[in-house]
Coordinates of C-alpha atoms and ligand atoms in Angstrom, one line a residue:
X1 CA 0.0 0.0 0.0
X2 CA 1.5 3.1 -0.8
X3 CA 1.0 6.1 2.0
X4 CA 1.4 10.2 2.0
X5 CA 1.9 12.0 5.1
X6 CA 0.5 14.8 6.9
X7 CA 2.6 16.8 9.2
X8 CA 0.7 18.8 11.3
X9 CA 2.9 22.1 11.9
X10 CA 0.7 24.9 12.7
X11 CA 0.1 25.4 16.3
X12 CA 1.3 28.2 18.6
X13 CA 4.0 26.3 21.4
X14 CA 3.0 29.0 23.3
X15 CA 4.9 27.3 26.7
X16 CA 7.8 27.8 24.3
X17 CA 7.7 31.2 25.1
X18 CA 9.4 31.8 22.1
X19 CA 9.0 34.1 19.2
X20 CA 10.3 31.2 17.0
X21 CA 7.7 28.5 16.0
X22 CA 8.1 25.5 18.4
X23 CA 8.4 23.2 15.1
X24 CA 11.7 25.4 14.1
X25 CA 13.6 24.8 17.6
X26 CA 16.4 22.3 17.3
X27 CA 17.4 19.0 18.7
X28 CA 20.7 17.2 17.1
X29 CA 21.0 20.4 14.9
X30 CA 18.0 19.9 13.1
X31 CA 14.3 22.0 13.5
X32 CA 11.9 19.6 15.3
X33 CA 9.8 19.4 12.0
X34 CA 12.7 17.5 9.9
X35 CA 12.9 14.8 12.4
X36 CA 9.3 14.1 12.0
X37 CA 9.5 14.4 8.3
X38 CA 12.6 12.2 8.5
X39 CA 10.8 9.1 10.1
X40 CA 8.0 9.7 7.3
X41 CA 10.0 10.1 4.8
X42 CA 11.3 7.0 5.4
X43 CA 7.9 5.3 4.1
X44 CA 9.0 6.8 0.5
X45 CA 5.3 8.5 0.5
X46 CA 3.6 9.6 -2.8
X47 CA 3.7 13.4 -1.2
X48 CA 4.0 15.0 2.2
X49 CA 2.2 17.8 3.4
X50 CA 3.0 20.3 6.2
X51 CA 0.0 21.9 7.9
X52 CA 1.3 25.7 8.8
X53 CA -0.3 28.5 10.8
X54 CA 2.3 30.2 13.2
X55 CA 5.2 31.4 11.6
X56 CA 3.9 29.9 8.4
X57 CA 6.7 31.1 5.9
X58 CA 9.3 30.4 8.3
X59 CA 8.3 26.7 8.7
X60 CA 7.4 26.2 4.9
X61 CA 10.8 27.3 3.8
X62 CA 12.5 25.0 6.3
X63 CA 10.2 21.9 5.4
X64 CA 11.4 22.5 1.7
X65 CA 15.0 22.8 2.6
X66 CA 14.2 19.3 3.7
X67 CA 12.4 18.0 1.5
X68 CA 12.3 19.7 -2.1
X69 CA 8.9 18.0 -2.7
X70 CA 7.1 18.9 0.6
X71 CA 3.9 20.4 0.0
X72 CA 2.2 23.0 2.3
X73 CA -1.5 24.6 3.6
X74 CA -2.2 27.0 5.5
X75 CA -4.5 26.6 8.4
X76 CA -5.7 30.1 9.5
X77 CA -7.2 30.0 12.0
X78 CA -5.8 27.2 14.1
X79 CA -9.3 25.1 15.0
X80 CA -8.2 22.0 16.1
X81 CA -6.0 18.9 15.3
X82 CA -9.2 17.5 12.6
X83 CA -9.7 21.1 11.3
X84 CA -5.6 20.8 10.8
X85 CA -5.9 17.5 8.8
X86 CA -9.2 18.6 6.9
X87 CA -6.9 21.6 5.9
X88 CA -5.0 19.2 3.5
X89 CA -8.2 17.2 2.1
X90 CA -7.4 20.0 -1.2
X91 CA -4.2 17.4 -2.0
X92 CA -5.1 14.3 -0.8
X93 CA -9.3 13.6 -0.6
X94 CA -8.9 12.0 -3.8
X95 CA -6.0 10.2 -3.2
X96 CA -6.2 6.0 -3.4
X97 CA -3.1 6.3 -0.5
X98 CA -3.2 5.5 3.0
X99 CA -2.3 8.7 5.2
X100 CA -0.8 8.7 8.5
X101 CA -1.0 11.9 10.1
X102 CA 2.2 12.7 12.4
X103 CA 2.9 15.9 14.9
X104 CA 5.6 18.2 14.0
X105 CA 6.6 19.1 17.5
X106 CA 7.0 14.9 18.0
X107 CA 9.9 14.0 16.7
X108 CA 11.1 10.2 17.7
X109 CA 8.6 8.0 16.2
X110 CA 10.5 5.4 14.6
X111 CA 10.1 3.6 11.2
X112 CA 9.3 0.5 12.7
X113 CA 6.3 1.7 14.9
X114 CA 5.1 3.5 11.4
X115 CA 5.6 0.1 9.2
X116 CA 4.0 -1.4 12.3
X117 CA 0.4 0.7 11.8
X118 CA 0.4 0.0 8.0
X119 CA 0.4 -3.4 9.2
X120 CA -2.6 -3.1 11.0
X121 CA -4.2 -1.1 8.8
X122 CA -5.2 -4.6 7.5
X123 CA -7.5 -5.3 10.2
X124 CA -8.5 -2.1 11.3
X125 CA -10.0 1.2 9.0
X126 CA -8.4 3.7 12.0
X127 CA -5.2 2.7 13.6
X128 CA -4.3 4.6 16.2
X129 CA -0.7 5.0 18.0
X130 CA -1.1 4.5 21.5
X131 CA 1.5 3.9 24.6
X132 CA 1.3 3.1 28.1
X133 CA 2.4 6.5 30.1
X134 CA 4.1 6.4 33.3
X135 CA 2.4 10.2 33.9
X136 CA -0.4 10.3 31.8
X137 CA -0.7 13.6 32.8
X138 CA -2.8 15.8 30.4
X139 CA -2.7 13.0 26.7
X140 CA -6.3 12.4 25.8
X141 CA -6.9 8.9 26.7
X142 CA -7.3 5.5 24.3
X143 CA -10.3 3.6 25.5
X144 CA -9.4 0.1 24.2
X145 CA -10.3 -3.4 25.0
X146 CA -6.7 -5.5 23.1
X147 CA -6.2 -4.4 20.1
X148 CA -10.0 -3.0 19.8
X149 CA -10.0 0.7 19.9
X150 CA -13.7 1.9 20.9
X151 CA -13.0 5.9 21.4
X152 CA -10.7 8.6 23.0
X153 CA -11.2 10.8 25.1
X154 CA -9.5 13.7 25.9
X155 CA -8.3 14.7 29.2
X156 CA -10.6 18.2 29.7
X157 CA -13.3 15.4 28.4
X158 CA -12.4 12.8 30.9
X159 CA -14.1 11.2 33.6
X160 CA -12.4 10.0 36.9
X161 CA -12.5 6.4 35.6
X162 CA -11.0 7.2 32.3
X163 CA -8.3 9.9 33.9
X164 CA -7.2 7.1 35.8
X165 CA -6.2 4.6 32.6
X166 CA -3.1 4.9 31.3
X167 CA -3.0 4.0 27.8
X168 CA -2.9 7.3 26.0
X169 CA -3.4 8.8 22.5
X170 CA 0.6 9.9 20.7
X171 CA -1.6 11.4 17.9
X172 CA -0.3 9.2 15.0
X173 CA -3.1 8.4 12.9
X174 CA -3.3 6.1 10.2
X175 CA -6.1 6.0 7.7
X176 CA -7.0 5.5 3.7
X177 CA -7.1 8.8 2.8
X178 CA -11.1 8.4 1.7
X179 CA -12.0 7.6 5.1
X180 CA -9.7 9.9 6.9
X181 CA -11.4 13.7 5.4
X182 CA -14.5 11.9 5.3
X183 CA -14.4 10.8 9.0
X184 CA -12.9 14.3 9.7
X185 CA -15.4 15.9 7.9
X186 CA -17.8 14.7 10.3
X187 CA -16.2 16.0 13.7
X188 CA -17.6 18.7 15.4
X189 CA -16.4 21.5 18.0
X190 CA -19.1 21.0 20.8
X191 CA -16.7 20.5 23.5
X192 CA -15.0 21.9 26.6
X193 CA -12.1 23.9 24.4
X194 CA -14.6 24.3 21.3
X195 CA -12.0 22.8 19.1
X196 CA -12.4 20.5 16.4
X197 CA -10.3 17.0 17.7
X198 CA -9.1 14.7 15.4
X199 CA -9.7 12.2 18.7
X200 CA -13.3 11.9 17.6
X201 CA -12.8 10.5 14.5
X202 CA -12.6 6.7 16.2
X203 CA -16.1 7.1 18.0
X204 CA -17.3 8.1 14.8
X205 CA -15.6 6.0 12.5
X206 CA -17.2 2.9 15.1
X207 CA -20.7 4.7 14.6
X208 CA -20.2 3.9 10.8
X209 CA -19.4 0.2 11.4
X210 CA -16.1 1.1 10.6
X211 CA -13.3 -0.8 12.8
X212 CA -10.8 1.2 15.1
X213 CA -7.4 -0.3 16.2
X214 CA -4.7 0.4 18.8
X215 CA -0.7 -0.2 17.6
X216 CA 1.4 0.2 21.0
X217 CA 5.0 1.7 20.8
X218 CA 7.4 2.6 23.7
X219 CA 6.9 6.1 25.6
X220 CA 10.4 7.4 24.7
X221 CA 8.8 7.3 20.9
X222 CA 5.8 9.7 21.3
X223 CA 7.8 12.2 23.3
X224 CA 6.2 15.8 22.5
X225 CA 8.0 19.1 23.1
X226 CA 5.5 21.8 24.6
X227 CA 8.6 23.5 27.0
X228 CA 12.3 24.6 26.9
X229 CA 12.9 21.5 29.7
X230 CA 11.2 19.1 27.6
X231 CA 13.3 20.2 24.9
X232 CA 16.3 19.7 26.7
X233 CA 14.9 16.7 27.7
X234 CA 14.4 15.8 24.0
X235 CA 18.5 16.6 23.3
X236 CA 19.5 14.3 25.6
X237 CA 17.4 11.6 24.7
X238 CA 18.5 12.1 21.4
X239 CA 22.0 11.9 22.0
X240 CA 21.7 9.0 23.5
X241 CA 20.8 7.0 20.7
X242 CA 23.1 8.3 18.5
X243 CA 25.9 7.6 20.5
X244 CA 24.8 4.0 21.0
X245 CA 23.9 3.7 17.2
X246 CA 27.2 5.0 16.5
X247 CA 28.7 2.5 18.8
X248 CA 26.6 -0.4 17.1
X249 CA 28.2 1.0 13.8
X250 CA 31.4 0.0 14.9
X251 CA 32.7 3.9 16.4
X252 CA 34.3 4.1 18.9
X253 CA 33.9 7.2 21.4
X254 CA 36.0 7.2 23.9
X255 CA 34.0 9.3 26.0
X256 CA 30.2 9.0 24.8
X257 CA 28.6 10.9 26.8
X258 CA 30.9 14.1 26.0
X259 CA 29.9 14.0 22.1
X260 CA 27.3 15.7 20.1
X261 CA 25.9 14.6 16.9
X262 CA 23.8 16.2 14.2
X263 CA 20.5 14.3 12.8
X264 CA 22.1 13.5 9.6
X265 CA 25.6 12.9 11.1
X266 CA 27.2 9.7 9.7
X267 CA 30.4 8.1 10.7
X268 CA 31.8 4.9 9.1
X269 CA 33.3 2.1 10.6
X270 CA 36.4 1.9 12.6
X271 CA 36.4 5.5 13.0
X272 CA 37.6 7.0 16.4
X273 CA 36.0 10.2 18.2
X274 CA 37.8 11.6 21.3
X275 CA 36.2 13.3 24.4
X276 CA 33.8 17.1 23.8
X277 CA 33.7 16.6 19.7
X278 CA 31.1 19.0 18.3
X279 CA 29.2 17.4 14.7
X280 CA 26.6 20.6 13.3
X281 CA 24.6 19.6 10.6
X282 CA 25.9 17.9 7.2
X283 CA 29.1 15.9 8.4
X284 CA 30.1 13.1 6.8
X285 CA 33.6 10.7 8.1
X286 CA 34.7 7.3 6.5
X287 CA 35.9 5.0 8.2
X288 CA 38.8 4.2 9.5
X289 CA 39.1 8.4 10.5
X290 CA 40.5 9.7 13.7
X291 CA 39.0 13.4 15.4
X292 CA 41.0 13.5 18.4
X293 CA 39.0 15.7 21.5
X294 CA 37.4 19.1 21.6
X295 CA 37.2 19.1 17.6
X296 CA 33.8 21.0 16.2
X297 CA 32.9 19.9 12.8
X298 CA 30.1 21.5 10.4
X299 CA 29.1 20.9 7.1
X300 CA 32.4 18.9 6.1
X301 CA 33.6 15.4 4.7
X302 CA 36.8 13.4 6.3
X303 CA 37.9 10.4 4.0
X304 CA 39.3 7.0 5.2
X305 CA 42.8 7.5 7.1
X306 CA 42.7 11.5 8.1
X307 CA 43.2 12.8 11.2
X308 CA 41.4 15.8 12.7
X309 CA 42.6 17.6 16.1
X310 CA 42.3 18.1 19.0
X311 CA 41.4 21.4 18.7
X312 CA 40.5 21.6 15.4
X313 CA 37.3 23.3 13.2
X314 CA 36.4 21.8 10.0
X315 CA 33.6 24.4 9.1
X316 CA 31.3 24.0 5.7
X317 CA 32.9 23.1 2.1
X318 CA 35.9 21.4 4.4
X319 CA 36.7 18.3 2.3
X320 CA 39.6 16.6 3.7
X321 CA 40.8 13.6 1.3
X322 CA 42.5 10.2 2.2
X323 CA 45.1 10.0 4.6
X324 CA 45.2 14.0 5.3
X325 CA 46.3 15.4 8.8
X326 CA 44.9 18.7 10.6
X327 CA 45.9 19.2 13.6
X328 CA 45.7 21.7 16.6
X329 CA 44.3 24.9 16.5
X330 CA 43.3 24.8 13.1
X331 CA 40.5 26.4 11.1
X332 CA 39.4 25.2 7.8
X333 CA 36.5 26.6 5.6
X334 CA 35.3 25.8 1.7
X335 CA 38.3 24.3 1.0
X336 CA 39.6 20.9 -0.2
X337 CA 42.7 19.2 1.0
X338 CA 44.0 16.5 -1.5
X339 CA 45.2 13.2 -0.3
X340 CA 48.4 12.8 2.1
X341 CA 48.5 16.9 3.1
X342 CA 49.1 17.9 6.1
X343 CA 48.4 21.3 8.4
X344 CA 49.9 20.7 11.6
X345 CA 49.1 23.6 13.7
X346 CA 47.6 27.3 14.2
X347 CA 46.3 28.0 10.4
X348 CA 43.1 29.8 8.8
X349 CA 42.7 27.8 5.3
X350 CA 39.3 29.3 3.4
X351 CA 38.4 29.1 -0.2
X352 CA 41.4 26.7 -1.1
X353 CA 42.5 24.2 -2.5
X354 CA 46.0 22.7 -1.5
X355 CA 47.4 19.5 -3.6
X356 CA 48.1 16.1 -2.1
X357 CA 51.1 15.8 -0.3
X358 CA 51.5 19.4 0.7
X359 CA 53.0 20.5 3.8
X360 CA 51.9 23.8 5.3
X361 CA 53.6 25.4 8.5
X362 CA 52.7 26.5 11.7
X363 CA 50.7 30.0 11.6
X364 CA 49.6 29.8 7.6
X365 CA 46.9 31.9 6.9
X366 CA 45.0 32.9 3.7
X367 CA 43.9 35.7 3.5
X368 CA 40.9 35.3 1.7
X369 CA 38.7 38.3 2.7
X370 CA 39.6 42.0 1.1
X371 CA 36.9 43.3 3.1
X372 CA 34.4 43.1 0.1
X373 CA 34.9 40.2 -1.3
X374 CA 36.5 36.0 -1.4
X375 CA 38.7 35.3 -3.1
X376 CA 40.4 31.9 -4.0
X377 CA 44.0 30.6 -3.1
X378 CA 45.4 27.2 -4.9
X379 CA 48.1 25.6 -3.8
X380 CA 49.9 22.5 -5.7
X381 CA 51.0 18.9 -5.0
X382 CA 54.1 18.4 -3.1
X383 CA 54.5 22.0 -2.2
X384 CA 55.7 23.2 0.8
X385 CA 54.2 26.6 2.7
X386 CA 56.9 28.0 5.3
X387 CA 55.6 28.6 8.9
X388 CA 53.6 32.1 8.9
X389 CA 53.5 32.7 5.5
X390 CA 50.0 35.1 4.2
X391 CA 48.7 33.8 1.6
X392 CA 46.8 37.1 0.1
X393 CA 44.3 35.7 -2.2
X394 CA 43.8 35.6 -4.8
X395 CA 46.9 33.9 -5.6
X396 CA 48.6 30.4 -7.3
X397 CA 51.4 28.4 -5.6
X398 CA 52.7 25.9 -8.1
X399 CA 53.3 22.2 -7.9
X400 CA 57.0 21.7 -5.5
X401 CA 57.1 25.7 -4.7
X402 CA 58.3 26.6 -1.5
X403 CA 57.6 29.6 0.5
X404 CA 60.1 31.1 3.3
X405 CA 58.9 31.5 6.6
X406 CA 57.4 34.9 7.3
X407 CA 56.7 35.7 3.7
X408 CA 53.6 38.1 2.9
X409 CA 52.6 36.4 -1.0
X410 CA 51.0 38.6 -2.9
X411 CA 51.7 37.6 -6.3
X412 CA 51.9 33.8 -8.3
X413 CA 55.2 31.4 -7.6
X414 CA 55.8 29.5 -10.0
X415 CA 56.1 25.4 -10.0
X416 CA 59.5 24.7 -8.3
X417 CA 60.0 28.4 -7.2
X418 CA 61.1 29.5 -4.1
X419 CA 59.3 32.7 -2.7
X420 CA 60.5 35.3 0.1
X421 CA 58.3 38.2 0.7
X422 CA 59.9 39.5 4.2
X423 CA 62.0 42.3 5.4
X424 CA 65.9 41.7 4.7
X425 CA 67.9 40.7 8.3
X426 CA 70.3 42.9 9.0
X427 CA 72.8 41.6 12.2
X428 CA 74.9 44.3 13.8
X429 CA 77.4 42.8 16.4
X430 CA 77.7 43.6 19.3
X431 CA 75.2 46.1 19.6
X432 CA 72.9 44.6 21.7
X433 CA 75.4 44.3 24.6
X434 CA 75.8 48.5 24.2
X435 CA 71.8 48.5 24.8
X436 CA 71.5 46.5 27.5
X437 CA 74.4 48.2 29.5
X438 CA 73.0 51.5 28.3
X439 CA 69.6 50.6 29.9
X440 CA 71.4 49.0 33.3
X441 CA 73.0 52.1 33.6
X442 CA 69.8 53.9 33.7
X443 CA 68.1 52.1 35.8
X444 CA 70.4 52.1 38.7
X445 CA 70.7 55.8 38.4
X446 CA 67.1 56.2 38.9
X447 CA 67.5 54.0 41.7
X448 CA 69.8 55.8 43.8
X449 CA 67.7 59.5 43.3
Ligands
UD1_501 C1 -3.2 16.1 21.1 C2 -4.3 15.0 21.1 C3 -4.2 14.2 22.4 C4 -2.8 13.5 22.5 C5 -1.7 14.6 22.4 C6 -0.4 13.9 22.2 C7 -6.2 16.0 20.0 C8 -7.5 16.7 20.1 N1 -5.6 15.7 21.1 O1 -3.4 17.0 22.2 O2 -5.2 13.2 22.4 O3 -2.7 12.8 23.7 O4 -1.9 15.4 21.2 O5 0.6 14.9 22.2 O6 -5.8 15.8 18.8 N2 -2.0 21.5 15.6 C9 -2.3 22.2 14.4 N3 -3.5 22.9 14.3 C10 -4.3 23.1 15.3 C11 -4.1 22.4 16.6 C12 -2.9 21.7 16.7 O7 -1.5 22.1 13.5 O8 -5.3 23.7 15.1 C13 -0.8 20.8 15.7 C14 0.2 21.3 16.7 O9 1.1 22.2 16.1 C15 0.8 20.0 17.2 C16 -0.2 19.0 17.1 O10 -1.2 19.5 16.2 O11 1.9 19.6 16.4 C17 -0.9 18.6 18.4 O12 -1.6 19.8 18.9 P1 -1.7 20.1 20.4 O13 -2.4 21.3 20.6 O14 -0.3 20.1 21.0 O15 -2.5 18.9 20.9 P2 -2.7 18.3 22.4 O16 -3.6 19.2 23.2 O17 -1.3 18.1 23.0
CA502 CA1 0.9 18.8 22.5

């Protein structure tokens, strides 16, 4: 059975207390929303759409930075969870699909518990994702008997009896897309907070004949962020899996619980981390890499056999290739190091590109910025850069070139050149002796005043 998605994206967060919409506020680097898109996305659906309403633009442009094909509605005014959903019936009423309908500010659902409701969309018209809390707390409740789900009931809804049960409702819905706006299109608002709840679609649906069914999945799964603590909450949780994942991947980390990854952060096999390493978004290592401790990496791609740290910062358009070595107190941005090179320490490289096997010195820096505009600096294979030599882009050092310590480049060297740009050394003997007795001298005069 093929299935779409519906990502409902569109309420306030006002417990946020946040001028950002709540579905824009990170965990592992990424907006809440593209986790929950992630999980769906998974399920290769025919099309996805994002329900919008607060900060509509805002979260529309960062679904499609996602997901080029992610569609979008506006729901204006916010009415409820089924006036959400019926917001979308424009796409999808006529679609032959199955829809599942997943929370934007929910963002752990796993592909499993998904490809589990699909499954049991078999036997059931409505599946519904349910789990048992350990503080129900405020979740409308599932009224089930098994697998049978008769109706929930939300909490301001609830009586005693039914506050006290503690299977409760994640929200995950899963539906053909007929029955779903046509159950939804039935739901009305007469209730204590006059919304329209996509909860009643089950008692409904059971009114119709129609069979209603309960898939269970583990708490941790159906986590929803509603404050800045749950969100915290939400980062650690998160964190945690990756670093075991990443240690079922063959990683090792030799202090987990001091490393950060992104959403999409992948590492291959064999690879080792070191203690406080920083991954932002877009970070890709092969295996068999080393990043030594207190390295932050962004946007950047180590190959097989390259070492990174401690102390380093790879930020976005780093490309380091095989067997490459940066090491302490290094910065490198938008530029691509070729196999075998090596920056050892205390360099800026940005918008480069430095041929395999080249060495570069202590203190290297390109100077890339004029204070209007980048510009490029390429540096050939087997060349050697002298310790604290500017690099003012733009500017070309040839294959085998060397440049002396100190230099200031400013123009092209040639393959096989040598280049000094510094002052001349003049040594004048014994001169510095005549100083220092000069300033002795004075000193002890003042003294005895
Ligand atoms: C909802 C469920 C509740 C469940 C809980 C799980 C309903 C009526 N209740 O309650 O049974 O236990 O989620 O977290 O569905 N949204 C819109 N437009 C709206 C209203 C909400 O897009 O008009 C979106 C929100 O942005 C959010 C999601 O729907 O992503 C859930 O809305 P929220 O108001 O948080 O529902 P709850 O009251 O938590
Ligand atoms: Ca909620």
């Amino acid at each position: 059975m093929s299935v779409s998605l519906i990502v409902l994206a569109a309420g306030m967060g006002t417990r946020m207390n946040s001028d950002l919409p709540k579905v824009l506020h990170h965990v592992g680097a990424a907006p809440l929303l593209h986790h929950a898109m992630a999980a769906g996305m998974a399920l290769d659906p025919t099309r996805i759409v994002i329900v919008t309403g607060t900060g509509a633009e805002a979260v529309a442009k960062s679904a499609k930075a996602f997901e080029g094909s992610a569609e979008t509605v506006l729901q204006d005014p916010q009415l409820g969870t089924a006036h959400a959903v019926a917001q979308a019936a424009p796409l999808l009423a006529d679609s032959l699909d199955d829809v599942i309908v997943l929370y934007g500010d929910t963002p752990f659902i796993t592909i499993d518990t998904l490809h589990r409701m699909m499954e049991a969309r078999r036997r059931h018209a409505v599946v519904v994702l349910g789990f048992d809390a350990k503080e129900p707390g405020r979740y409308g409740r599932l009224i089930a008997e098994g697998d049978d789900l008769h109706r929930i009931v939300e909490f301001k809804e609830a009586s005693d009896a039914e506050k006290a049960m503690t299977l409760c409702n994640s929200g995950v819905v899963c539906a053909s897309a007929r029955d779903l706006f046509s159950l939804v299109a039935s739901v009305g608002n007469s209730n204590a907070a006059n919304e329209y709840y996509l909860t009643d679609i089950v008692a409904i649906a059971r009114a119709r004949g129609l069979s209603a069914g309960v898939v269970r999945c583990d708490e941790a799964e159906t986590l929803g962020i509603n404050t800045r603590a749950q969100l915290a909450d939400a980062e650690a949780a998160f964190q945690q899996r990756m670093r075991a994942e990443a240690m079922d991947n063959g990683v090792t980390l030799t202090a987990p619980e001091t490393v950060f990854f992104a959403l999409d952060t992948f590492i291959g096999r064999d690879t080792v981390i070191g203690p406080n390493v920083i991954f932002g978004p877009r970070v890709t290592i092969e295996s068999g890499a080393e990043i030594k401790g207190f390295c932050h990496l962004e946007g950047c791609h180590v190959s097989r056999g390259a070492s990174v740290g401690p102390f380093a910062r790879l930020r976005p358009g780093a490309e380091l290739a095989e067997d490459v070595h940066v090491g302490n107190f290094v910065e490198i941005k938008n530029t691509i190091l070729d196999e075998g090179v090596k920056v050892g320490h205390l360099t800026y490289l940005g918008d480069a590109h430095v041929g395999e096997f080249t060495n570069i010195g202590a203190g290297t820096v390109t100077c890339n910025y004029d204070g209007v505009m980048k510009h490029r600096t390429v540096i050939g294979k087997n060349a050697f850069i002298g310790s604290d030599t500017m690099l003012v882009a733009p500017v070309t050092i040839g294959d085998g070139a060397l440049t002396g310590s100190g230099s200031v480049i400013t123009k092209n060297v040639e393959p096989d050149a040598v280049a000094i740009g510094r002052a001349v050394q003049v040594n004048k003997p014994g001169m510095a002796k005549a100083l220092f007795d000069r300033l002795r001298a004075a000193k002890a005069a003042k003294k005895g005043q």
